[in-house]
C-alpha positions as a printed NumPy array, in Angstrom:
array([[-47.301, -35.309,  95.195],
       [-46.309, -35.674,  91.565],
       [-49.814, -34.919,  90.435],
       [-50.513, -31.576,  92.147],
       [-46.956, -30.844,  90.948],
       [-48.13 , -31.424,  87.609],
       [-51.423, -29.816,  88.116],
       [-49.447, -27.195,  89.29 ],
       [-46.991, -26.316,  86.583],
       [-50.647, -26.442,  84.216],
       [-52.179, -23.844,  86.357],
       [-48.866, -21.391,  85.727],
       [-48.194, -22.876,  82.38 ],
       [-51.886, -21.465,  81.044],
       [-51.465, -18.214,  82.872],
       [-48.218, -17.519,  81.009],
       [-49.719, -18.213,  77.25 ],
       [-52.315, -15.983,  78.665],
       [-52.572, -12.389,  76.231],
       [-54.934, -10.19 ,  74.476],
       [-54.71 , -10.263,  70.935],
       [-56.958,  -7.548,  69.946],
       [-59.899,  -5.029,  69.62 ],
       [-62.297,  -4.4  ,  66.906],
       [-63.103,  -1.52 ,  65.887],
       [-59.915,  -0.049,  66.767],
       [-60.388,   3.543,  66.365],
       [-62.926,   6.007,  66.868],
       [-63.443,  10.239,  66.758],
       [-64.131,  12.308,  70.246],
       [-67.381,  11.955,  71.517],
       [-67.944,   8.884,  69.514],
       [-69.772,   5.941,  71.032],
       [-69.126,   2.146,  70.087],
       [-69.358,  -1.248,  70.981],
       [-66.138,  -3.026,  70.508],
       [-65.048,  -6.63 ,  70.802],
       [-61.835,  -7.119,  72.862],
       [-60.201, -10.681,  72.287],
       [-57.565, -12.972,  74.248],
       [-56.389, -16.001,  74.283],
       [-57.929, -17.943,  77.526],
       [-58.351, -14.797,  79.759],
       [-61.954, -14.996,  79.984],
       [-64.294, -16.311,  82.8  ],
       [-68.058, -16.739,  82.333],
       [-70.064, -16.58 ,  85.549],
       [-73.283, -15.74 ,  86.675],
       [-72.6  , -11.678,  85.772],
       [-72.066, -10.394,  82.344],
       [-68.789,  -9.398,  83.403],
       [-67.335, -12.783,  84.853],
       [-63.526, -12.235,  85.973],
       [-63.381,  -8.6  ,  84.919],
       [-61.524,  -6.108,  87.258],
       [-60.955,  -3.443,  84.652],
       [-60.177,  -2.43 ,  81.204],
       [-58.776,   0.44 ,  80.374],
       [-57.093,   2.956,  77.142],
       [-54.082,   4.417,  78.375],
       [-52.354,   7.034,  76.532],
       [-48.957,   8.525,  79.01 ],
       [-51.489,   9.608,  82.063],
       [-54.657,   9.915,  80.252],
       [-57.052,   6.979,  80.768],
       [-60.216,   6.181,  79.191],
       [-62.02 ,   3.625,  81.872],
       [-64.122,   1.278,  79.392],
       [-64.904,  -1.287,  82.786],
       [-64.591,  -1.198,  86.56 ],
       [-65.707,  -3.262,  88.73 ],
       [-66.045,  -0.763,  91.57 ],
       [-68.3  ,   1.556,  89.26 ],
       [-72.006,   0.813,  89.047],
       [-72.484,   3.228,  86.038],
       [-70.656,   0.975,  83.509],
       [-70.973,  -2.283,  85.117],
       [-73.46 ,  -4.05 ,  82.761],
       [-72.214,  -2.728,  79.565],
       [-69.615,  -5.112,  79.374],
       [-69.705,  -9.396,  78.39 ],
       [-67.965, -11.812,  78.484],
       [-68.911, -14.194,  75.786],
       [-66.492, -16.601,  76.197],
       [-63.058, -17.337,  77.179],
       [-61.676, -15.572,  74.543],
       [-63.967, -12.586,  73.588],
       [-65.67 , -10.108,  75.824],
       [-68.007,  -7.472,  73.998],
       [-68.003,  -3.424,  75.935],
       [-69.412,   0.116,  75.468],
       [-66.515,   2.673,  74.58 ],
       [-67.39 ,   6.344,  74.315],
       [-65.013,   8.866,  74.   ],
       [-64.406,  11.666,  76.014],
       [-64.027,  14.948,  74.18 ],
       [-60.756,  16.006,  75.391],
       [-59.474,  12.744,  74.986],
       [-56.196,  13.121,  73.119],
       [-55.587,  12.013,  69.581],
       [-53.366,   9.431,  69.122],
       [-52.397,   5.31 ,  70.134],
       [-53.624,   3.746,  72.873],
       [-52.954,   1.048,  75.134],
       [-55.545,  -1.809,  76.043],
       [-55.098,  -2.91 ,  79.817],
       [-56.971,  -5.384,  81.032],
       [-57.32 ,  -7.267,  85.005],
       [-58.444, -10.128,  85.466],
       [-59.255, -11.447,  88.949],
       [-60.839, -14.633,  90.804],
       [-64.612, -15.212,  89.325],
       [-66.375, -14.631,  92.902],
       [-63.787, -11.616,  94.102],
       [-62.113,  -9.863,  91.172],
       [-59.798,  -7.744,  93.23 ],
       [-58.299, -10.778,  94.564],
       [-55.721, -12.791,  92.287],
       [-55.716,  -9.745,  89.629],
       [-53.533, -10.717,  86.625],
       [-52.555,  -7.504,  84.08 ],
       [-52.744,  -7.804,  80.096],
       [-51.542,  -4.991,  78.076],
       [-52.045,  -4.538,  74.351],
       [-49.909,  -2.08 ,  72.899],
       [-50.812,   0.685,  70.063],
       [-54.195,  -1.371,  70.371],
       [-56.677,   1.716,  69.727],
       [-56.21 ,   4.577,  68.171],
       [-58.569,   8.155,  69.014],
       [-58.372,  10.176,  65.665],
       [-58.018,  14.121,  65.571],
       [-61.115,  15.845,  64.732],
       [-61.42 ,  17.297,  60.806],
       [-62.044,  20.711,  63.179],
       [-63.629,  22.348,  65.648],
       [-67.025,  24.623,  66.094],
       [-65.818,  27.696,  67.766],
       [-66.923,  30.924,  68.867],
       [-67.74 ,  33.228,  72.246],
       [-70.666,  34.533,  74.198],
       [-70.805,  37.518,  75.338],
       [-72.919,  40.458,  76.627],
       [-73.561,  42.768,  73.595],
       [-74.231,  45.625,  75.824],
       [-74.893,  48.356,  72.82 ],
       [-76.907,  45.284,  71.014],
       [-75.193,  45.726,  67.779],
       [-73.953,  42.299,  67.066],
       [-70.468,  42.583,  67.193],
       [-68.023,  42.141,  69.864],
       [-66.869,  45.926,  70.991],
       [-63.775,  46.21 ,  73.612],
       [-64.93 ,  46.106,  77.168],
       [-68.336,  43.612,  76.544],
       [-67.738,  40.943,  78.726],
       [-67.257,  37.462,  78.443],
       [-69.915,  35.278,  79.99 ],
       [-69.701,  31.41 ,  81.07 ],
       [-72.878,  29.861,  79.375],
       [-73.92 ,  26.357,  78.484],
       [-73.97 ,  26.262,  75.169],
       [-75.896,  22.861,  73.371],
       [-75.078,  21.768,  70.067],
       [-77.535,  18.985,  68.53 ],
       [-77.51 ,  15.936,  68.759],
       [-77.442,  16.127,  72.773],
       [-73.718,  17.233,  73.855],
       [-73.722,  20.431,  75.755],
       [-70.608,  22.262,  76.491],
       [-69.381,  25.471,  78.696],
       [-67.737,  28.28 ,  77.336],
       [-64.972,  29.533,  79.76 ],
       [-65.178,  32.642,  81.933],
       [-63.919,  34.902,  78.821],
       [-67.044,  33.567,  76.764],
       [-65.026,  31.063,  74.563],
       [-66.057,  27.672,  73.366],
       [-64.536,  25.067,  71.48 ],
       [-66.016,  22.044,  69.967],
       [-64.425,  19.235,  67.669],
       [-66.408,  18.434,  64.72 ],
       [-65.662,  15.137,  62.338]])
């Protein structure tokens, strides 16, 4: 009895020294895409998967998220590793609205075989950052219906695709306007 007490009090004991400690790189632009190394002390399970333990990981900023993991998504499932205990290594790519600003790093953790089941949450405060864009490429589409270039009162707006090099493709809305930041 004294034993599995002490093994016990170990088990709990570990899980409360248990944090993240950080992420490198820290920071990127919208539409940026980057491999970053997310560190903690002991959270980290190695298993037959790249992803081990992993339930999710996540940039919060109020209630916009940036998913960099989840389990229950096929799409990003293999661009995450854990290394070892202590590191795991994971795509990040920016949305293009994301908002500017500090993010939080949120991390589950769950049993090795069924990750939803004995989830543990880390949080990392102010632990990326998504920086403003030095400006935006802007403009409208329209129909030029007397062809002479310029937008005259009462040529309409038109909702086009509109693809700007290298491959990102955006939609101007149903007044013709577009807005894309640049770095």
């Amino acid at each position: 009895k004294g034993v599995f007490l002490f093994i016990l009090f170990c088990v709990f004991s570990n899980n409360a020294m248990a944090q993240l400690t950080g992420m490198s790189p820290n920071q990127a632009t919208l539409n940026q895409a980057l491999q970053t190394t997310i560190t903690g002390s002991g959270l980290f399970i190695q298993t037959g998967s790249p992803s081990g333990n992993l339930y999710d990981i996540l940039l919060i900023q109020g209630a916009y998220t940036i998913t960099l993991f989840d389990y229950n998504t096929f799409w990003n499932y293999w661009n995450t590793t854990v290394v070892d205990p202590n590191t795991v290594v994971t795509d990040v790519l920016i949305p293009i609205n994301a908002p500017a600003g500090l993010y939080d790093l949120q991390v589950t953790t769950g049993d090795v075989w069924n990750p939803w089941v004995n989830q543990q949450t880390y949080s990392l405060p102010g632990a990326f950052t998504v920086l403003a864009p030095d400006g935006y490429i802007t403009g409208t589409v329209y129909n030029d219906i007397n062809r002479n270039s310029i937008k005259d009162p009462g040529e309409p707006g038109l909702s086009r695709s509109i693809y700007i090099n290298p491959g990102n493709t955006i939609v101007s809305d149903i007044n013709g306007n577009y807005s894309f930041p640049a770095s």
